Tab-separated table of C-alpha atoms in Angstrom:
chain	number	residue	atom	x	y	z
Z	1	UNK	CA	-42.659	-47.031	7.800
Z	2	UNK	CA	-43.889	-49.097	5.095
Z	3	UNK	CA	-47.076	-48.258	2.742
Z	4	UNK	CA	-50.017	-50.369	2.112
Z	5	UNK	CA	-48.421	-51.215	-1.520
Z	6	UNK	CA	-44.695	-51.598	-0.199
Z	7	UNK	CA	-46.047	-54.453	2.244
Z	8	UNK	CA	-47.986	-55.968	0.079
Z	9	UNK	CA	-44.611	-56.489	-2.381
Z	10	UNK	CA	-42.414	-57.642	0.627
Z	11	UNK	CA	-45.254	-60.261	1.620
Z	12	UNK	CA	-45.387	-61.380	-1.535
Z	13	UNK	CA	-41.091	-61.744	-2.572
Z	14	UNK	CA	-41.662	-63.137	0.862
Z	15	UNK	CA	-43.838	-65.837	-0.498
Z	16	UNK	CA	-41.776	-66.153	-3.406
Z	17	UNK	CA	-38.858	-66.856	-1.415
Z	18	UNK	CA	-40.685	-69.327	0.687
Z	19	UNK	CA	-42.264	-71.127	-1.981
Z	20	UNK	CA	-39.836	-71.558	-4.917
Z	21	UNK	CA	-36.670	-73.923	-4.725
Z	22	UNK	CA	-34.788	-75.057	-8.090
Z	23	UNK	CA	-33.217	-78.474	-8.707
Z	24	UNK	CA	-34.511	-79.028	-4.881
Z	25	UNK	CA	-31.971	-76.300	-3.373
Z	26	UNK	CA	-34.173	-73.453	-1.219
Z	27	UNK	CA	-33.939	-69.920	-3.158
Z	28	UNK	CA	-32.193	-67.317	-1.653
Z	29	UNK	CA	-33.872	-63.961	-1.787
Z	30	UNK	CA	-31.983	-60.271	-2.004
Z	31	UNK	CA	-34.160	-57.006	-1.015
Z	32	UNK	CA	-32.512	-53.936	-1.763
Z	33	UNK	CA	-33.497	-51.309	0.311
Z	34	UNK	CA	-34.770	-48.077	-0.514
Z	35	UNK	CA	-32.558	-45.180	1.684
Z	36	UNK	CA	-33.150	-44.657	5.280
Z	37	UNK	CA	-35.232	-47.802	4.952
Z	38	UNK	CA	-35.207	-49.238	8.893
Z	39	UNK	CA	-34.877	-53.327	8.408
Z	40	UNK	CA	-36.552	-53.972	11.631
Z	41	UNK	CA	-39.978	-53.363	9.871
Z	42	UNK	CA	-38.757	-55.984	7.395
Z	43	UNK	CA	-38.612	-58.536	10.039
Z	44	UNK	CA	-42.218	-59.556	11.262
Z	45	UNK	CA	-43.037	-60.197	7.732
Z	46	UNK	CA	-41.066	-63.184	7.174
Z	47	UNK	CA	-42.745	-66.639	7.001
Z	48	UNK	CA	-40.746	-68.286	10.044
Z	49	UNK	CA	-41.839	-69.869	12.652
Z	50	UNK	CA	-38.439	-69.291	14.731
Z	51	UNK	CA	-38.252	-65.623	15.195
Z	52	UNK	CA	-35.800	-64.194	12.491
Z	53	UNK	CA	-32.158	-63.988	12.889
Z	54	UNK	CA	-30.596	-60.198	11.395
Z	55	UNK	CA	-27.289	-60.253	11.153
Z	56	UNK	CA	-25.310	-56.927	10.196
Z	57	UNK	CA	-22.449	-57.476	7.960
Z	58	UNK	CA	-20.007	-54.065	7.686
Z	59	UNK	CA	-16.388	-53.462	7.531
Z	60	UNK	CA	-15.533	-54.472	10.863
Z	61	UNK	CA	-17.509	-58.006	10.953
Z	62	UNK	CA	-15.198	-60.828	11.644
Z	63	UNK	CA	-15.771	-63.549	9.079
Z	64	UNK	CA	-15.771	-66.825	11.486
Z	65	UNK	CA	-18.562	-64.495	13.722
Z	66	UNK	CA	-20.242	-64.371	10.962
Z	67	UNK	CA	-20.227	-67.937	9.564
Z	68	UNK	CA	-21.083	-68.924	13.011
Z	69	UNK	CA	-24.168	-66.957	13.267
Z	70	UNK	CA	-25.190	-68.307	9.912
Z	71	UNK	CA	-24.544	-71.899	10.640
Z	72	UNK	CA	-26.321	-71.513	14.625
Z	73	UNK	CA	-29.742	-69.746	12.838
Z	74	UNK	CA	-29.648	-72.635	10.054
Z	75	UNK	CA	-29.673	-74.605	12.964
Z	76	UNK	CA	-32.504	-73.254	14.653
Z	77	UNK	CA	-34.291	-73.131	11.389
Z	78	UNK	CA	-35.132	-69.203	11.323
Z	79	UNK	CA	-34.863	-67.044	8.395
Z	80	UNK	CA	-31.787	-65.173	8.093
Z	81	UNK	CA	-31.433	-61.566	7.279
Z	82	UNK	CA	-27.924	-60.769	6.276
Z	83	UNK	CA	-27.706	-57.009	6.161
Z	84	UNK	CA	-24.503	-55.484	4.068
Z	85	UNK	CA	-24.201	-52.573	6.025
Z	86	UNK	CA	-21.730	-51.192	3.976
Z	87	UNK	CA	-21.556	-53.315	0.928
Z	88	UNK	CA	-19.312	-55.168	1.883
Z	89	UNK	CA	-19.011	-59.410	1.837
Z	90	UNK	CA	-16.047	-60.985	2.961
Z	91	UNK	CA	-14.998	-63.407	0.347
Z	92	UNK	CA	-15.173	-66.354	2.952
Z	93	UNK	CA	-18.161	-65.730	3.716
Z	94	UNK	CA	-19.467	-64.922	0.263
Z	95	UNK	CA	-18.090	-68.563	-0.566
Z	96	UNK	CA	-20.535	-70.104	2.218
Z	97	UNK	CA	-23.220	-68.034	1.015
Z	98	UNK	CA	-22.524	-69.224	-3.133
Z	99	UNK	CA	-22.363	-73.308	-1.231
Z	100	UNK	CA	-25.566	-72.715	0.117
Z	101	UNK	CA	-27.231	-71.302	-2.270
Z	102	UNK	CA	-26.338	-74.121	-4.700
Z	103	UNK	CA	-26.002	-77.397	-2.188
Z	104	UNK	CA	-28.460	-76.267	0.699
Z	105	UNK	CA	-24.957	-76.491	3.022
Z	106	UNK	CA	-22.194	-74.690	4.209
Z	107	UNK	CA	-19.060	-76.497	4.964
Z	108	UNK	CA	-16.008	-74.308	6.125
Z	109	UNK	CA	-13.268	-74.936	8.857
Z	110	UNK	CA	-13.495	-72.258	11.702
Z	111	UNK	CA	-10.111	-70.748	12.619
Z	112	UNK	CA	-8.318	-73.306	15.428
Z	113	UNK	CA	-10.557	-76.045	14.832
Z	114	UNK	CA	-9.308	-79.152	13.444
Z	115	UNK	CA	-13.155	-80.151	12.287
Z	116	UNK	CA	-15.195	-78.976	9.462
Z	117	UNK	CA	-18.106	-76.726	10.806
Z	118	UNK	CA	-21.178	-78.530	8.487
Z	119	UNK	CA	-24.414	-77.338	8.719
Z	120	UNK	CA	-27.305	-78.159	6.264
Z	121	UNK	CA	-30.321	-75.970	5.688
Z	122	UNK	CA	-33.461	-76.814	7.131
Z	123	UNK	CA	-36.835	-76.984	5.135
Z	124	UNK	CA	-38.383	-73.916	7.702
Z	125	UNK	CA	-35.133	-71.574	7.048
Z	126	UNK	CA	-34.405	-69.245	4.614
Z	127	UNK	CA	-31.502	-66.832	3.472
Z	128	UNK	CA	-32.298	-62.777	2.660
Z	129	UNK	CA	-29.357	-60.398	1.841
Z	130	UNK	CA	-30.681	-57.112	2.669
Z	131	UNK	CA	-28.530	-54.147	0.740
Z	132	UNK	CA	-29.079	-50.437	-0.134
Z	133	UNK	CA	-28.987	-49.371	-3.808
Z	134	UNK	CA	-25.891	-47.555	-2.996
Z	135	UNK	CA	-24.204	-50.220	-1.362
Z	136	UNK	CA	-24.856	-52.994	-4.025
Z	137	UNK	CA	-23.036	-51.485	-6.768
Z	138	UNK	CA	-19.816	-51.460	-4.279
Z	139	UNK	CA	-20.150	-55.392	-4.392
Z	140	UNK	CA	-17.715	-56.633	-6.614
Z	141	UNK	CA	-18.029	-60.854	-6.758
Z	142	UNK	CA	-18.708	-61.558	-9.857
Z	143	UNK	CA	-22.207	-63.517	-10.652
Z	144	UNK	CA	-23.417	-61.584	-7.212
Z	145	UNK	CA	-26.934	-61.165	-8.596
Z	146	UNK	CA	-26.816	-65.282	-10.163
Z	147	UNK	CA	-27.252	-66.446	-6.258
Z	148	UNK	CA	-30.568	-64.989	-5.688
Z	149	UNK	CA	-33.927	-65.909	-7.189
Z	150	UNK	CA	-36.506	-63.552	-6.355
Z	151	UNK	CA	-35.190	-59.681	-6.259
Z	152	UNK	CA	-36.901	-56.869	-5.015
């Protein structure tokens, strides 16, 4: 559960996140949970109109799964929640993540295709990377924290 002064920050980053945009690319936000924090409380705060999209990133995620899911809730213009479960960001993915933070697109080739998956962000979407403390000191791309505008 969230206090009074805990909501009030999220709203606001929230706002932030919304609101700012550099060199006309859409800031990305990154919320680091506090332990045991649940992220479904996290969810009806978010400015979208499209109901948000969480998706779980951990050890076992498949990469493509996970582009896909990306590229389908761009699509549908919804704010994405991508939760490192364990700290963990597949360097494909991290890639996509680094193009759309700087280019408002991704652009990859899903495995057996013979046709680049393209999908450009919508005005109405934005990106969160939800992380605990713990688990964001086992990220190791370097420049992590340079993709992210507001931080809370």
């Amino acid at each position: 559960m969230l206090t009074i002064a805990e909501h009030g920050k999220i709203i606001a980053f929230f706002n932030a996140v919304q609101k700012i945009s550099s060199n006309g690319n859409f800031e990305m936000g990154l919320l680091v949970k506090k332990p045991r924090q649940q992220t479904e409380f996290l969810l009806p705060l978010a400015f979208s109109a499209a109901p948000p999209c969480l998706i779980s990133v951990s050890n076992s995620s498949v990469p493509e799964e996970i582009l896909a899911k990306l590229s389908e809730a761009l699509e549908k213009k919804q704010w994405i929640f991508l939760e490192l479960a364990d700290g963990i960001l597949p360097a494909r993915v991290y890639n996509q993540v680094r193009l759309l933070a700087s280019t408002n697109r991704l652009d990859y080739l899903p495995s057996g295709a013979h046709d680049f998956a393209a999908m450009r962000q919508q005005p109405e979407s934005r990106l969160i990377v939800l992380v605990s403390e713990g688990n964001l000191k086992k990220i190791t791309h370097q420049k992590f924290l340079d993709l992210f505008g507001p931080i809370l």
